[in-house]
Each structure stands twice: as structure tokens, then as C-alpha cells.
Amino acid sequence: MQQFSATDAALSGFRLVREHLKTVGVWAVLMTVASLIVSIGAIKLAGPQMAAMVDLGAEPGGDPAATFKAMEGMWPLFLFSVVYSLAIYSVLLTGLNRLVLRPQDSAGAYLRLGADEFRQAVVLILVNLIIFAVYLALVVVVALIGGLGAAIGGAPLGVGLGLLLGIAALCFLLVLAVRLSFAGALAFDTGKIDIRGSWDLTKGKFWPLLGAYVVSLILAIVVYLLLLVIIAVIGASLGGGISAMSAAFNPDMSSMSAFFTPAGIVRTLFSGLLSILVLLIVFAPAPTIYAQLRGRNVSDTFS
């Protein structure tokens, strides 16, 4: 089994951007159009409800009854968001895997709609269901043991046990997420859905994998915040001042007119690029490390 460089993998998203500017540009344009459609759809479906939710969230000690009332009628938006997210990430993550693992297959800017994308969607569903199921099981275990500790030794013991077990549960979920991180690359590379294969392939490599993922996440946050500041400054310069800068970080989706302010238009135009850059930085390390572990010459991807 080959080894890999965690530092090299953490920076792989930046190299992909540098070496595939045309592809990144196409993805950004497509993502901008998709984001625009989604934003308009969200405003049309539940603009007033979203505004009410924001107002309730700003109030200290919000009223649960008012919150549930504001959520009435939002289920079409929730369903739409789930379907959209699954579809868009299945296509983009498959395109990313294709870019890293089959760099010569560049037709259509590496984007397709086919069996590979379908398998990626299934993997996304399965991995998230596994993590969610484990999360629910851990919540129940922590609650039961914490309650038992409180019954035996009083509230301090129950709180202490609950805190320790809660931290342990979060650590276990982190381990699970890292160990399953190759599932998408495996499905694309082998044409088979093999969740267990990711667990086996990452055995003994948790810490370097975690290091690569954490560094890439930190870099993505830095890029995200930097671009947000740039968007806010441009939006403010076009009109609106400080309020326009605030809108770049917290867009008003209560109505079309409130959303498409000068700052909102700038934010919308940059949204695709922002999303694609973050996606590449965060998700490129997994297929890159997978390729290295499989003995592929990853440098070919960046040539």
C-alpha cells in the first residue's frame, strides 16, 4: 500500500484551481445559475416564513409555538432543498472524482449525468444515514448513562458522565466520518458502492487523514471569509453602505426586492465561484489521497 502526503493533499484543491481554471470557471457559472434559480425558488416558496424565522431567532428566548407556526408551509422548501443538494453535490463530487482520478476524461468540463452520478448520490445518502443513525444511537446511550449516573450519584455525577460521554460520542462520529471519506472515490473508481471498502482502506491512517481534512477546512474558511469581505465591499461601493456589507453575510430572502439589492446582485454573481472554490478545497483531498494510496501518479492530474 502506498503512502501519502497530508500537506500535499490538503493543498490539492488549490492546485486543481490553478491547473484547471477553465473547468473551474465553467463550474462557477453553472453553480451561479443554479444558485440563482434556487434563491428565486426559495423566496417564492417561503420568503415570508424565512423572514419570520430570522426575526424569531433574533429574539431572546423565542416562542416555540411561534417558531412552529412560522415553519408551516415550509415543507416544500425543505424537500426542494434536499433534492437540489443531493443532485448538485452528486454531479459536482463525481466531476471532482473524474478530475482527479480520470483527468484525461475532460469532455463536458468533467460533468455528466449518468451511472457514476447515481452511485455518488446513493453513497451520499448511505453515508449520511449511517452517520445520522450512529448519532441517534449515541444520543440515546449518553442520555441513558447520564440519567443512570444522576440517579446513583446525584446531578453532578450525571452531568459529568454526560459531558464525558458526549465528548467521546463526538470523537467517535469524527472517526466514522474520516473512515468513510473514501466511499465516493471508491464508488467512482470501481463502479461499485463499497462503504466497507472505505473503512478498510483508511485503517491505520486516521490521524494523517484528519490532519489533511482539518487543514483544508481551515483554508476553505479563510477563502470563504475573504471572498465574503470582497463581495461586501463591492456591494457597499455600489450603494447601501454598511447595511449592504451586512447583507452580504446575511441576505434578506423575504422578497425579491429585498434580496436583489446591489449587494445582493454582487453576492449572487459571486456565489457560484465561492461555492466551487470551497467545494474543491474541502473535498479534493479525499480523492487525491485515495489516488496516492492506490499508487496513481497524482501529479498527472495537475499537469
Short mmCIF file of C-alpha atoms in Angstrom, two decimals:
data_model
loop_
_atom_site.label_atom_id
_atom_site.label_comp_id
_atom_site.label_asym_id
_atom_site.label_seq_id
_atom_site.Cartn_x
_atom_site.Cartn_y
_atom_site.Cartn_z
CA MET A 1 0.00 0.00 0.00
CA GLN A 2 1.36 3.41 -0.98
CA GLN A 3 1.76 6.30 1.46
CA PHE A 4 0.52 9.85 1.02
CA SER A 5 1.47 13.39 1.94
CA ALA A 6 -1.13 15.04 4.16
CA THR A 7 0.21 18.51 3.38
CA ASP A 8 0.17 17.85 -0.37
CA ALA A 9 -3.38 16.53 -0.16
CA ALA A 10 -4.60 19.49 1.92
CA LEU A 11 -3.46 21.87 -0.84
CA SER A 12 -4.79 19.76 -3.71
CA GLY A 13 -7.89 21.91 -4.15
CA PHE A 14 -5.74 24.99 -4.81
CA ARG A 15 -3.70 23.10 -7.39
CA LEU A 16 -6.85 21.96 -9.13
CA VAL A 17 -7.99 25.57 -9.35
CA ARG A 18 -4.63 26.73 -10.68
CA GLU A 19 -4.28 23.98 -13.29
CA HIS A 20 -7.93 23.83 -14.39
CA LEU A 21 -9.04 27.45 -14.47
CA LYS A 22 -11.33 26.90 -17.47
CA THR A 23 -13.09 23.99 -15.77
CA VAL A 24 -13.44 25.93 -12.52
CA GLY A 25 -14.88 28.86 -14.50
CA VAL A 26 -17.48 26.64 -16.18
CA TRP A 27 -18.44 25.08 -12.85
CA ALA A 28 -18.70 28.51 -11.23
CA VAL A 29 -21.00 29.83 -13.97
CA LEU A 30 -23.24 26.75 -13.76
CA MET A 31 -23.31 26.97 -9.96
CA THR A 32 -24.18 30.66 -10.13
CA VAL A 33 -27.14 29.91 -12.39
CA ALA A 34 -28.23 27.06 -10.10
CA SER A 35 -27.90 29.26 -7.00
CA LEU A 36 -29.93 32.00 -8.67
CA ILE A 37 -32.71 29.54 -9.53
CA VAL A 38 -32.67 28.12 -6.01
CA SER A 39 -32.76 31.57 -4.39
CA ILE A 40 -35.71 32.66 -6.52
CA GLY A 41 -37.48 29.37 -5.80
CA ALA A 42 -36.87 29.68 -2.05
CA ILE A 43 -38.20 33.25 -1.99
CA LYS A 44 -41.28 32.26 -3.98
CA LEU A 45 -41.94 29.17 -1.88
CA ALA A 46 -41.31 30.52 1.61
CA GLY A 47 -39.94 34.07 1.62
CA PRO A 48 -42.21 35.44 4.40
CA GLN A 49 -41.75 32.32 6.52
CA MET A 50 -37.95 32.58 6.30
CA ALA A 51 -38.12 36.23 7.31
CA ALA A 52 -40.29 35.30 10.28
CA MET A 53 -37.83 32.58 11.30
CA VAL A 54 -34.95 35.07 11.20
CA ASP A 55 -36.91 37.54 13.35
CA LEU A 56 -37.78 34.82 15.86
CA GLY A 57 -34.17 33.67 16.00
CA ALA A 58 -33.07 37.20 16.88
CA GLU A 59 -35.43 37.32 19.87
CA PRO A 60 -34.05 36.03 23.21
CA GLY A 61 -35.98 33.01 24.47
CA GLY A 62 -38.01 32.57 21.30
CA ASP A 63 -41.56 31.23 21.47
CA PRO A 64 -41.63 27.58 20.28
CA ALA A 65 -45.29 27.92 19.21
CA ALA A 66 -44.46 30.94 17.06
CA THR A 67 -41.49 29.08 15.58
CA PHE A 68 -43.63 26.09 14.60
CA LYS A 69 -46.23 28.43 13.13
CA ALA A 70 -43.55 30.16 11.03
CA MET A 71 -42.43 26.75 9.78
CA GLU A 72 -45.90 25.91 8.49
CA GLY A 73 -45.89 25.66 4.75
CA MET A 74 -42.09 25.36 4.54
CA TRP A 75 -42.03 21.63 3.82
CA PRO A 76 -41.95 22.17 0.03
CA LEU A 77 -38.83 24.30 0.53
CA PHE A 78 -37.22 21.65 2.73
CA LEU A 79 -37.98 18.93 0.18
CA PHE A 80 -36.74 21.11 -2.65
CA SER A 81 -33.52 21.88 -0.75
CA VAL A 82 -32.81 18.20 -0.05
CA VAL A 83 -33.39 17.14 -3.67
CA TYR A 84 -31.38 20.07 -5.02
CA SER A 85 -28.46 19.47 -2.65
CA LEU A 86 -28.37 15.76 -3.43
CA ALA A 87 -28.48 16.37 -7.19
CA ILE A 88 -25.94 19.18 -7.31
CA TYR A 89 -23.43 17.53 -4.99
CA SER A 90 -23.74 14.18 -6.76
CA VAL A 91 -22.83 15.83 -10.07
CA LEU A 92 -20.09 18.08 -8.68
CA LEU A 93 -18.43 15.44 -6.48
CA THR A 94 -18.47 12.97 -9.35
CA GLY A 95 -16.92 15.67 -11.53
CA LEU A 96 -14.26 16.22 -8.88
CA ASN A 97 -13.51 12.49 -8.71
CA ARG A 98 -13.31 12.41 -12.51
CA LEU A 99 -10.97 15.40 -12.49
CA VAL A 100 -8.61 13.71 -10.01
CA LEU A 101 -8.89 10.04 -10.99
CA ARG A 102 -9.52 10.34 -14.76
CA PRO A 103 -8.02 13.71 -15.73
CA GLN A 104 -7.96 12.72 -19.40
CA ASP A 105 -11.78 12.41 -19.44
CA SER A 106 -12.34 16.16 -19.73
CA ALA A 107 -15.35 16.32 -22.06
CA GLY A 108 -18.18 18.49 -20.78
CA ALA A 109 -15.90 20.11 -18.17
CA TYR A 110 -15.83 16.72 -16.40
CA LEU A 111 -19.55 16.93 -15.65
CA ARG A 112 -22.04 14.20 -16.61
CA LEU A 113 -25.43 12.79 -15.76
CA GLY A 114 -25.16 9.03 -15.64
CA ALA A 115 -24.43 5.91 -13.62
CA ASP A 116 -21.43 7.44 -11.84
CA GLU A 117 -23.54 10.33 -10.60
CA PHE A 118 -26.29 7.97 -9.50
CA ARG A 119 -23.82 5.89 -7.49
CA GLN A 120 -22.45 9.05 -5.92
CA ALA A 121 -25.98 10.03 -4.87
CA VAL A 122 -26.52 6.61 -3.29
CA VAL A 123 -23.19 6.90 -1.46
CA LEU A 124 -24.11 10.34 -0.13
CA ILE A 125 -27.43 9.02 1.14
CA LEU A 126 -25.94 5.90 2.72
CA VAL A 127 -23.02 7.66 4.42
CA ASN A 128 -25.25 10.38 5.84
CA LEU A 129 -27.81 7.81 7.01
CA ILE A 130 -25.08 5.79 8.72
CA ILE A 131 -23.67 8.84 10.49
CA PHE A 132 -27.14 10.03 11.48
CA ALA A 133 -28.17 6.60 12.78
CA VAL A 134 -24.98 6.32 14.83
CA TYR A 135 -25.56 9.86 16.13
CA LEU A 136 -29.07 8.98 17.31
CA ALA A 137 -27.84 5.78 18.96
CA LEU A 138 -25.08 7.69 20.76
CA VAL A 139 -27.54 10.35 21.95
CA VAL A 140 -29.72 7.63 23.47
CA VAL A 141 -26.73 5.92 25.13
CA VAL A 142 -25.37 9.19 26.53
CA ALA A 143 -28.80 10.15 27.87
CA LEU A 144 -29.37 6.76 29.49
CA ILE A 145 -25.94 6.55 31.12
CA GLY A 146 -26.10 10.20 32.20
CA GLY A 147 -29.51 9.60 33.76
CA LEU A 148 -28.27 6.46 35.48
CA GLY A 149 -25.29 8.36 36.87
CA ALA A 150 -27.58 11.10 38.16
CA ALA A 151 -29.81 8.51 39.85
CA ILE A 152 -26.84 6.85 41.55
CA GLY A 153 -24.56 9.75 42.42
CA GLY A 154 -26.72 12.82 42.02
CA ALA A 155 -26.80 15.61 39.45
CA PRO A 156 -23.02 16.36 39.46
CA LEU A 157 -22.18 12.77 38.55
CA GLY A 158 -24.87 12.69 35.88
CA VAL A 159 -23.69 15.94 34.31
CA GLY A 160 -20.05 14.84 34.45
CA LEU A 161 -20.79 11.49 32.84
CA GLY A 162 -22.97 13.12 30.23
CA LEU A 163 -20.24 15.61 29.34
CA LEU A 164 -17.51 12.97 29.08
CA LEU A 165 -19.69 10.62 27.06
CA GLY A 166 -20.81 13.49 24.84
CA ILE A 167 -17.20 14.32 24.00
CA ALA A 168 -16.46 10.65 23.37
CA ALA A 169 -19.51 10.41 21.10
CA LEU A 170 -18.38 13.43 19.06
CA CYS A 171 -14.92 11.89 18.71
CA PHE A 172 -16.44 8.63 17.51
CA LEU A 173 -18.56 10.47 14.93
CA LEU A 174 -15.43 12.27 13.72
CA VAL A 175 -13.60 8.95 13.37
CA LEU A 176 -16.57 7.49 11.49
CA ALA A 177 -16.73 10.44 9.08
CA VAL A 178 -13.00 10.24 8.33
CA ARG A 179 -13.03 6.46 7.89
CA LEU A 180 -15.93 6.69 5.41
CA SER A 181 -14.44 9.59 3.46
CA PHE A 182 -13.22 7.40 0.58
CA ALA A 183 -16.67 5.96 -0.16
CA GLY A 184 -17.34 8.39 -3.01
CA ALA A 185 -13.93 7.91 -4.65
CA LEU A 186 -14.28 4.13 -4.36
CA ALA A 187 -17.73 4.17 -5.96
CA PHE A 188 -16.44 6.25 -8.86
CA ASP A 189 -13.20 4.34 -9.34
CA THR A 190 -14.55 0.79 -9.03
CA GLY A 191 -18.12 1.28 -10.24
CA LYS A 192 -19.35 -0.37 -7.04
CA ILE A 193 -20.87 1.00 -3.85
CA ASP A 194 -18.46 -0.21 -1.17
CA ILE A 195 -18.87 1.63 2.12
CA ARG A 196 -16.93 -1.06 3.97
CA GLY A 197 -14.08 -0.65 1.49
CA SER A 198 -13.54 2.92 2.67
CA TRP A 199 -13.32 1.73 6.27
CA ASP A 200 -10.73 -0.88 5.31
CA LEU A 201 -8.68 1.43 3.10
CA THR A 202 -8.40 4.12 5.79
CA LYS A 203 -7.36 1.69 8.52
CA GLY A 204 -4.30 2.99 10.40
CA LYS A 205 -4.39 6.34 8.60
CA PHE A 206 -6.86 8.29 10.71
CA TRP A 207 -4.51 10.97 12.05
CA PRO A 208 -2.84 11.99 8.77
CA LEU A 209 -6.25 11.94 7.09
CA LEU A 210 -7.74 14.09 9.84
CA GLY A 211 -4.80 16.47 9.59
CA ALA A 212 -5.27 16.89 5.84
CA TYR A 213 -9.01 17.42 6.18
CA VAL A 214 -8.67 19.91 9.04
CA VAL A 215 -6.07 21.98 7.17
CA SER A 216 -8.21 22.00 4.03
CA LEU A 217 -11.27 23.03 6.07
CA ILE A 218 -9.38 25.91 7.71
CA LEU A 219 -8.13 27.07 4.31
CA ALA A 220 -11.66 26.88 2.92
CA ILE A 221 -12.97 29.03 5.79
CA VAL A 222 -10.25 31.62 5.15
CA VAL A 223 -11.07 31.73 1.42
CA TYR A 224 -14.79 31.90 2.15
CA LEU A 225 -14.46 34.80 4.59
CA LEU A 226 -12.03 36.65 2.32
CA LEU A 227 -14.39 36.41 -0.65
CA LEU A 228 -17.33 37.45 1.53
CA VAL A 229 -15.44 40.57 2.58
CA ILE A 230 -14.63 41.36 -1.06
CA ILE A 231 -18.28 40.84 -2.04
CA ALA A 232 -19.42 43.05 0.83
CA VAL A 233 -17.00 45.85 -0.08
CA ILE A 234 -18.04 45.78 -3.74
CA GLY A 235 -21.72 45.71 -2.77
CA ALA A 236 -21.26 48.62 -0.37
CA SER A 237 -19.45 50.64 -3.03
CA LEU A 238 -22.44 50.24 -5.34
CA GLY A 239 -24.83 51.61 -2.74
CA GLY A 240 -26.11 50.78 0.71
CA GLY A 241 -23.02 51.40 2.79
CA ILE A 242 -22.61 49.36 5.97
CA SER A 243 -26.06 47.80 5.65
CA ALA A 244 -25.06 46.44 2.25
CA MET A 245 -21.96 44.86 3.78
CA SER A 246 -24.17 43.21 6.40
CA ALA A 247 -26.48 41.90 3.67
CA ALA A 248 -23.58 40.06 2.05
CA PHE A 249 -23.21 37.92 5.18
CA ASN A 250 -26.92 37.62 5.97
CA PRO A 251 -29.06 38.03 2.82
CA ASP A 252 -32.68 39.10 3.21
CA MET A 253 -34.79 36.46 1.43
CA SER A 254 -38.19 37.77 2.48
CA SER A 255 -38.93 39.09 -1.02
CA MET A 256 -37.38 39.50 -4.45
CA SER A 257 -36.82 43.23 -3.98
CA ALA A 258 -35.15 42.73 -0.61
CA PHE A 259 -32.85 40.03 -1.99
CA PHE A 260 -31.81 41.68 -5.26
CA THR A 261 -30.26 44.84 -3.86
CA PRO A 262 -26.94 45.99 -5.38
CA ALA A 263 -25.14 43.98 -2.70
CA GLY A 264 -27.46 41.04 -3.36
CA ILE A 265 -26.74 41.09 -7.08
CA VAL A 266 -22.99 41.15 -6.45
CA ARG A 267 -23.33 38.31 -3.95
CA THR A 268 -25.38 36.28 -6.45
CA LEU A 269 -22.82 36.81 -9.22
CA PHE A 270 -20.01 35.63 -6.93
CA SER A 271 -22.00 32.82 -5.28
CA GLY A 272 -21.05 30.18 -7.83
CA LEU A 273 -17.34 30.91 -7.63
CA LEU A 274 -17.49 30.96 -3.84
CA SER A 275 -19.29 27.60 -3.69
CA ILE A 276 -16.97 25.92 -6.18
CA LEU A 277 -13.79 27.14 -4.53
CA VAL A 278 -14.95 25.91 -1.12
CA LEU A 279 -16.06 22.58 -2.59
CA LEU A 280 -12.71 21.99 -4.30
CA ILE A 281 -10.66 22.97 -1.27
CA VAL A 282 -12.69 20.84 1.16
CA PHE A 283 -13.39 17.75 -0.95
CA ALA A 284 -10.34 17.44 -3.23
CA PRO A 285 -8.10 15.89 -0.52
CA ALA A 286 -10.12 12.65 -0.27
CA PRO A 287 -9.86 11.50 -3.93
CA THR A 288 -6.28 12.83 -4.06
CA ILE A 289 -5.23 10.72 -1.07
CA TYR A 290 -7.20 7.76 -2.44
CA ALA A 291 -5.28 8.03 -5.72
CA GLN A 292 -1.96 8.18 -3.90
CA LEU A 293 -2.83 5.15 -1.79
CA ARG A 294 -3.72 3.28 -4.98
CA GLY A 295 -0.33 4.10 -6.43
CA ARG A 296 -1.60 6.58 -9.02
CA ASN A 297 0.65 9.35 -10.26
CA VAL A 298 -1.41 12.22 -8.90
CA SER A 299 0.95 14.76 -10.45
CA ASP A 300 -0.59 13.83 -13.81
CA THR A 301 -3.83 15.36 -12.60
CA PHE A 302 -2.18 18.74 -12.20
CA SER A 303 -0.26 18.76 -15.46
#
